[in-house]
């Protein structure tokens, strides 16, 4: 939980600046907190609605996407996102406070890493979401038939799930247990950046639907975008995917591919990608990049995304473009940042790297 009482004027200004807000917004908030003794963000009526929503712990986007900021102690907060659709309600769950893998295009990774979440903190996100949605009177056909509002879970929130293997698997067993949440293995998806030994363990201990954050058609580029590739290169990762499919609830792996303007979105790269995975039963989920403050990347133009998709489709693959959800509350893919007390000193290392010695 972010407690605005913790911030002096300079820190509050920095807090707002990190979220793309102008300096006067911080001064407005300061007056509301200390002069008018406001105890709720919603009471700060001269702040723009979008600013109030960004400060609140429970925020709802214009498309119905909902994001919760959840206090996990030690000045750390994680984020969970609910995505409502006509035929299902999906919850995106975090597995760590921050992430140590430092993927170049991910807001979570730029926050650094503090710790793994416990089983209770992981499953608690599902418990909390179901509880709040039911209390709010979510009206969907499956709720009327005795099911919880959350029908699908994706382990795609903050953190690398397979880097917190034991706790994530224990939480997923609860999700799957008929005496608990009763979700099917097809309705629980784990997304990984490619920790090969852990993929093999997951295959044995809890084979749910698998998504792999690929993002590049060759090792040279993936080494830059997804640094874990330097340890587990594409040949090893794709071999692990083939082994996993033998026991997976679906007969394919989903490859996630974030579309970065001028970086990985050229037609020739689509052809290279198709050749790379030709022997792996798979589907592609092309993800328009969702910008965040201080990122060096921008989103591929829509026409280039469609052209990339067509190359893959012509090569015989199913390729969909993910619909961006919750962007106006920073709940879209790659935008989750929460609040992380970084133990890796990564941000400090970055500062030193750009200061001449």
Coordinates of C-alpha atoms in Angstrom, one line a residue:
X1 CA 0.0 0.0 0.0
X2 CA 1.3 3.5 -0.8
X3 CA 0.8 5.8 2.1
X4 CA 0.9 9.4 0.9
X5 CA 1.7 10.5 4.5
X6 CA 5.1 9.1 4.0
X7 CA 6.0 11.7 1.4
X8 CA 7.5 15.1 2.1
X9 CA 6.9 17.8 -0.6
X10 CA 9.9 16.8 -2.7
X11 CA 9.2 13.1 -2.5
X12 CA 5.5 13.7 -3.4
X13 CA 6.5 15.7 -6.4
X14 CA 8.9 12.9 -7.5
X15 CA 6.1 10.3 -6.9
X16 CA 3.8 12.2 -9.2
X17 CA 6.5 12.9 -11.8
X18 CA 7.3 9.1 -12.0
X19 CA 3.6 8.7 -13.1
X20 CA 3.7 11.3 -15.7
X21 CA 1.9 14.0 -13.7
X22 CA 2.6 17.7 -13.7
X23 CA 4.2 19.3 -10.6
X24 CA 1.0 21.2 -9.6
X25 CA -0.8 17.9 -9.1
X26 CA 1.6 17.1 -6.3
X27 CA 0.9 20.5 -4.7
X28 CA -2.9 19.9 -4.9
X29 CA -2.5 16.5 -3.3
X30 CA -0.3 18.0 -0.5
X31 CA -3.0 20.6 0.3
X32 CA -5.7 17.9 0.4
X33 CA -3.8 15.6 2.7
X34 CA -2.4 18.1 5.2
X35 CA -4.6 21.2 5.1
X36 CA -8.0 19.5 4.5
X37 CA -7.1 16.2 6.2
X38 CA -8.5 14.1 3.4
X39 CA -8.3 10.4 4.1
X40 CA -9.6 9.2 0.6
X41 CA -8.2 9.9 -2.8
X42 CA -11.8 10.3 -4.1
X43 CA -12.3 13.3 -1.8
X44 CA -9.6 15.3 -3.7
X45 CA -12.1 16.8 -6.1
X46 CA -9.9 19.3 -7.8
X47 CA -7.5 16.5 -9.0
X48 CA -8.4 15.2 -12.4
X49 CA -10.4 11.9 -12.3
X50 CA -7.6 10.1 -14.1
X51 CA -5.1 11.3 -11.4
X52 CA -7.4 10.2 -8.6
X53 CA -7.9 6.8 -10.2
X54 CA -4.1 6.4 -10.6
X55 CA -3.6 7.1 -6.9
X56 CA -6.4 4.8 -5.6
X57 CA -5.7 1.2 -4.6
X58 CA -8.7 -0.1 -6.5
X59 CA -9.0 1.4 -9.9
X60 CA -11.3 0.7 -12.8
X61 CA -10.5 1.4 -16.4
X62 CA -12.9 2.7 -19.0
X63 CA -13.1 -0.8 -20.5
X64 CA -14.1 -2.4 -17.2
X65 CA -10.6 -3.7 -16.4
X66 CA -9.9 -3.4 -12.7
X67 CA -6.5 -3.2 -10.9
X68 CA -5.8 -3.7 -7.2
X69 CA -2.7 -2.5 -5.5
X70 CA -2.0 -4.9 -2.6
X71 CA 0.2 -4.3 0.4
X72 CA 2.7 -7.1 1.0
X73 CA 4.7 -5.5 3.8
X74 CA 8.1 -4.0 3.9
X75 CA 7.0 -1.0 1.8
X76 CA 6.3 -3.3 -1.1
X77 CA 3.0 -3.4 -3.1
X78 CA 2.0 -5.8 -5.9
X79 CA -0.7 -5.4 -8.5
X80 CA -3.4 -7.8 -9.7
X81 CA -5.6 -7.1 -12.7
X82 CA -9.1 -8.3 -13.4
X83 CA -10.1 -8.4 -17.1
X84 CA -13.9 -9.0 -17.7
X85 CA -15.1 -10.5 -21.0
X86 CA -18.4 -11.8 -22.2
X87 CA -17.6 -15.5 -21.6
X88 CA -15.0 -15.3 -18.8
X89 CA -13.4 -13.3 -16.1
X90 CA -9.6 -13.4 -16.1
X91 CA -7.3 -12.5 -13.2
X92 CA -3.7 -11.6 -13.9
X93 CA -1.7 -12.6 -10.8
X94 CA 1.7 -11.5 -9.5
X95 CA 4.2 -14.0 -8.2
X96 CA 7.0 -11.7 -6.9
X97 CA 7.5 -8.2 -5.5
X98 CA 9.4 -6.9 -8.5
X99 CA 11.4 -9.1 -10.9
X100 CA 15.1 -9.9 -11.2
X101 CA 15.1 -10.8 -14.9
X102 CA 15.2 -7.2 -16.1
X103 CA 13.5 -7.7 -19.5
X104 CA 14.2 -4.5 -21.4
X105 CA 10.6 -3.5 -22.3
X106 CA 8.9 -4.4 -19.0
X107 CA 7.9 -1.8 -16.3
X108 CA 8.0 -4.4 -13.6
X109 CA 11.6 -5.3 -14.3
X110 CA 12.7 -1.7 -14.2
X111 CA 11.5 -1.5 -10.6
X112 CA 14.1 -4.0 -9.4
X113 CA 13.4 -7.0 -7.2
X114 CA 12.7 -7.5 -3.5
X115 CA 11.4 -11.0 -2.8
X116 CA 9.2 -13.9 -3.7
X117 CA 5.6 -13.9 -2.7
X118 CA 4.3 -16.5 -0.3
X119 CA 1.6 -19.0 -1.2
X120 CA -0.9 -17.0 0.8
X121 CA 0.1 -13.8 -1.0
X122 CA -0.3 -15.5 -4.4
X123 CA -3.6 -17.3 -3.8
X124 CA -4.7 -14.3 -1.8
X125 CA -5.0 -12.2 -5.0
X126 CA -7.6 -14.7 -6.3
X127 CA -9.4 -14.8 -3.0
X128 CA -9.5 -11.0 -2.8
X129 CA -10.7 -10.5 -6.3
X130 CA -13.5 -13.0 -6.0
X131 CA -14.5 -11.6 -2.7
X132 CA -14.6 -8.0 -3.9
X133 CA -16.3 -8.7 -7.1
X134 CA -19.0 -10.8 -5.4
X135 CA -19.5 -8.0 -2.8
X136 CA -19.8 -5.5 -5.7
X137 CA -22.6 -7.6 -7.2
X138 CA -20.8 -8.6 -10.4
X139 CA -23.6 -9.9 -12.6
X140 CA -22.5 -12.6 -15.0
X141 CA -24.1 -15.8 -16.2
X142 CA -21.5 -18.1 -14.6
X143 CA -21.9 -16.3 -11.2
X144 CA -25.6 -17.0 -11.3
X145 CA -24.8 -20.7 -11.7
X146 CA -22.8 -20.8 -8.6
X147 CA -19.3 -20.1 -10.0
X148 CA -16.9 -17.4 -8.8
X149 CA -16.4 -14.3 -10.9
X150 CA -12.9 -15.4 -11.8
X151 CA -13.0 -18.2 -14.3
X152 CA -9.4 -18.0 -15.6
X153 CA -6.1 -17.2 -14.1
X154 CA -3.0 -16.0 -15.9
X155 CA 0.3 -16.0 -14.0
X156 CA 1.5 -12.9 -16.0
X157 CA 1.6 -10.2 -13.3
X158 CA 4.7 -8.9 -11.5
X159 CA 7.6 -11.3 -11.4
X160 CA 8.8 -14.5 -13.1
X161 CA 6.6 -17.3 -11.8
X162 CA 9.1 -20.0 -12.3
X163 CA 11.7 -18.2 -10.2
X164 CA 9.3 -18.7 -7.3
X165 CA 8.5 -22.2 -8.3
X166 CA 7.5 -23.9 -5.1
X167 CA 5.1 -21.2 -3.9
X168 CA 3.6 -20.7 -7.3
X169 CA 3.0 -24.4 -7.8
X170 CA 1.4 -24.7 -4.4
X171 CA -0.9 -21.8 -5.1
X172 CA -1.9 -23.3 -8.5
X173 CA -2.7 -26.6 -6.8
X174 CA -5.2 -24.6 -4.7
X175 CA -6.6 -23.0 -7.8
X176 CA -7.1 -26.4 -9.4
X177 CA -8.5 -28.2 -6.3
X178 CA -12.3 -28.9 -6.5
X179 CA -12.6 -28.1 -2.8
X180 CA -11.1 -24.7 -3.4
X181 CA -11.5 -22.8 -6.7
X182 CA -12.0 -25.8 -9.0
X183 CA -10.3 -24.3 -12.1
X184 CA -9.3 -26.6 -14.9
X185 CA -5.7 -26.8 -16.0
X186 CA -6.7 -25.3 -19.3
X187 CA -8.0 -22.2 -17.5
X188 CA -4.8 -21.6 -15.6
X189 CA -1.9 -20.2 -17.7
X190 CA 1.7 -19.7 -16.6
X191 CA 3.9 -17.3 -18.5
X192 CA 7.6 -17.6 -18.3
X193 CA 10.6 -15.8 -19.8
X194 CA 12.3 -19.2 -20.3
X195 CA 13.7 -20.8 -17.2
X196 CA 14.3 -24.2 -18.8
X197 CA 14.9 -26.5 -15.8
X198 CA 11.8 -25.1 -14.1
X199 CA 9.7 -25.7 -17.3
X200 CA 10.7 -29.3 -17.0
X201 CA 9.8 -29.4 -13.3
X202 CA 6.4 -27.8 -14.1
X203 CA 5.8 -30.4 -16.7
X204 CA 6.0 -33.1 -14.0
X205 CA 4.5 -31.3 -11.0
X206 CA 1.7 -29.1 -12.3
X207 CA 1.3 -29.0 -16.1
X208 CA -1.0 -26.0 -16.7
X209 CA -1.3 -24.1 -20.0
X210 CA 2.1 -22.6 -20.9
X211 CA 2.9 -19.2 -22.4
X212 CA 6.5 -18.3 -23.3
X213 CA 7.7 -14.7 -23.6
X214 CA 9.6 -15.0 -26.8
X215 CA 9.9 -11.5 -28.2
X216 CA 12.7 -12.1 -30.6
X217 CA 13.4 -14.4 -33.6
X218 CA 17.1 -15.0 -32.8
X219 CA 19.5 -15.3 -29.9
X220 CA 21.3 -12.1 -30.6
X221 CA 18.2 -9.9 -30.2
X222 CA 16.7 -12.0 -27.5
X223 CA 19.9 -11.7 -25.4
X224 CA 19.3 -8.0 -25.4
X225 CA 15.5 -8.0 -24.8
X226 CA 15.3 -11.0 -22.5
X227 CA 18.6 -11.4 -20.7
X228 CA 17.8 -14.9 -19.3
X229 CA 18.3 -16.0 -22.9
X230 CA 22.0 -15.8 -22.4
X231 CA 21.7 -18.7 -19.9
X232 CA 19.0 -20.6 -21.7
X233 CA 19.2 -19.9 -25.4
X234 CA 16.4 -20.4 -27.9
X235 CA 17.5 -24.0 -28.9
X236 CA 17.2 -25.1 -25.3
X237 CA 14.0 -23.2 -24.7
X238 CA 12.2 -24.6 -27.7
X239 CA 13.3 -28.2 -26.8
X240 CA 11.8 -27.7 -23.4
X241 CA 8.6 -26.5 -25.0
X242 CA 8.4 -29.7 -27.0
X243 CA 8.9 -31.8 -23.9
X244 CA 6.2 -29.8 -22.0
X245 CA 3.6 -30.3 -24.7
X246 CA 3.7 -34.0 -24.0
X247 CA 1.9 -33.5 -20.7
X248 CA 0.3 -30.1 -21.2
X249 CA -3.5 -29.6 -21.0
X250 CA -3.3 -28.0 -24.4
X251 CA -1.5 -29.4 -27.5
X252 CA 0.3 -26.2 -28.1
X253 CA 2.4 -23.5 -26.4
X254 CA 1.5 -19.8 -26.7
X255 CA 4.4 -17.6 -27.7
X256 CA 4.0 -14.0 -26.6
X257 CA 5.7 -11.4 -28.7
X258 CA 5.7 -7.8 -27.8
X259 CA 5.8 -5.5 -30.8
X260 CA 8.6 -2.9 -30.5
X261 CA 8.8 -0.3 -33.2
X262 CA 11.9 -0.8 -35.3
X263 CA 13.3 -3.4 -33.0
X264 CA 11.6 -6.8 -33.7
X265 CA 8.7 -6.0 -36.0
X266 CA 10.1 -6.2 -39.5
X267 CA 8.6 -8.7 -42.0
X268 CA 12.0 -10.4 -42.4
X269 CA 11.9 -11.0 -38.6
X270 CA 8.5 -12.6 -38.9
X271 CA 9.9 -15.0 -41.5
X272 CA 12.8 -15.8 -39.3
X273 CA 10.4 -16.4 -36.4
X274 CA 8.3 -18.7 -38.4
X275 CA 11.4 -20.7 -39.4
X276 CA 12.6 -20.8 -35.8
X277 CA 9.5 -22.5 -34.3
X278 CA 8.4 -24.5 -37.3
X279 CA 8.7 -27.8 -35.3
X280 CA 6.9 -26.6 -32.2
X281 CA 3.1 -26.8 -32.0
X282 CA 2.3 -23.2 -31.1
X283 CA 0.1 -20.1 -31.4
X284 CA 1.4 -16.5 -31.4
X285 CA 0.0 -13.7 -29.3
X286 CA 1.3 -10.4 -30.7
X287 CA 1.3 -7.8 -28.0
X288 CA 1.3 -4.0 -28.8
X289 CA 3.9 -2.5 -26.5
X290 CA 2.4 -0.5 -23.7
X291 CA 4.7 2.5 -22.9
X292 CA 5.7 3.5 -19.3
X293 CA 7.7 6.4 -18.0
X294 CA 11.4 6.5 -19.0
X295 CA 11.1 3.6 -21.5
X296 CA 13.3 3.7 -24.6
X297 CA 10.8 1.8 -26.7
X298 CA 7.7 2.8 -28.6
X299 CA 4.8 0.8 -30.0
X300 CA 4.9 -0.6 -33.5
X301 CA 2.4 1.1 -35.8
X302 CA -0.8 -0.9 -36.3
X303 CA -0.1 -1.5 -40.0
X304 CA 3.3 -3.1 -39.2
X305 CA 1.7 -5.3 -36.5
X306 CA -0.9 -6.5 -39.0
X307 CA 1.8 -7.1 -41.7
X308 CA 3.8 -9.2 -39.1
X309 CA 0.7 -11.1 -38.3
X310 CA 0.0 -11.9 -41.9
X311 CA 3.5 -13.3 -42.5
X312 CA 3.0 -15.7 -39.6
X313 CA -0.5 -16.7 -40.8
X314 CA 0.7 -17.3 -44.3
X315 CA 3.4 -19.6 -42.8
X316 CA 0.5 -21.6 -41.3
X317 CA 0.5 -20.3 -37.7
X318 CA -2.4 -19.0 -35.7
X319 CA -1.4 -15.5 -34.8
X320 CA -3.7 -13.1 -32.8
X321 CA -3.1 -9.5 -31.8
X322 CA -3.8 -9.0 -28.1
X323 CA -6.4 -6.3 -27.4
X324 CA -4.9 -3.8 -25.0
X325 CA -7.0 -3.7 -21.8
X326 CA -6.7 -1.3 -18.9
X327 CA -4.1 1.0 -20.5
X328 CA -5.7 4.1 -18.9
X329 CA -5.0 2.8 -15.4
X330 CA -1.5 1.3 -16.2
X331 CA -3.0 -2.2 -16.0
X332 CA -2.0 -3.3 -19.5
X333 CA 0.6 -6.0 -20.3
X334 CA 4.1 -4.9 -19.3
X335 CA 2.9 -1.9 -17.3
X336 CA 2.5 -3.4 -13.8
X337 CA 5.0 -1.9 -11.4
X338 CA 3.4 -1.7 -7.9
X339 CA 5.9 -0.5 -5.4
X340 CA 9.2 -2.3 -4.9
X341 CA 12.0 -1.8 -2.4
X342 CA 14.7 -3.0 -4.8
X343 CA 17.3 -5.2 -3.1
X344 CA 19.3 -5.7 -6.3
X345 CA 20.5 -2.1 -6.5
X346 CA 19.7 -2.4 -10.2
X347 CA 18.5 1.2 -10.5
X348 CA 21.7 2.5 -8.8
X349 CA 23.8 0.4 -11.2
X350 CA 22.0 2.0 -14.1
X351 CA 22.7 5.5 -12.8
X352 CA 26.4 4.7 -12.4
X353 CA 26.5 3.2 -15.9
X354 CA 25.5 6.5 -17.5
X355 CA 27.8 8.8 -15.3
X356 CA 31.3 9.1 -16.8
X357 CA 34.0 7.9 -14.5

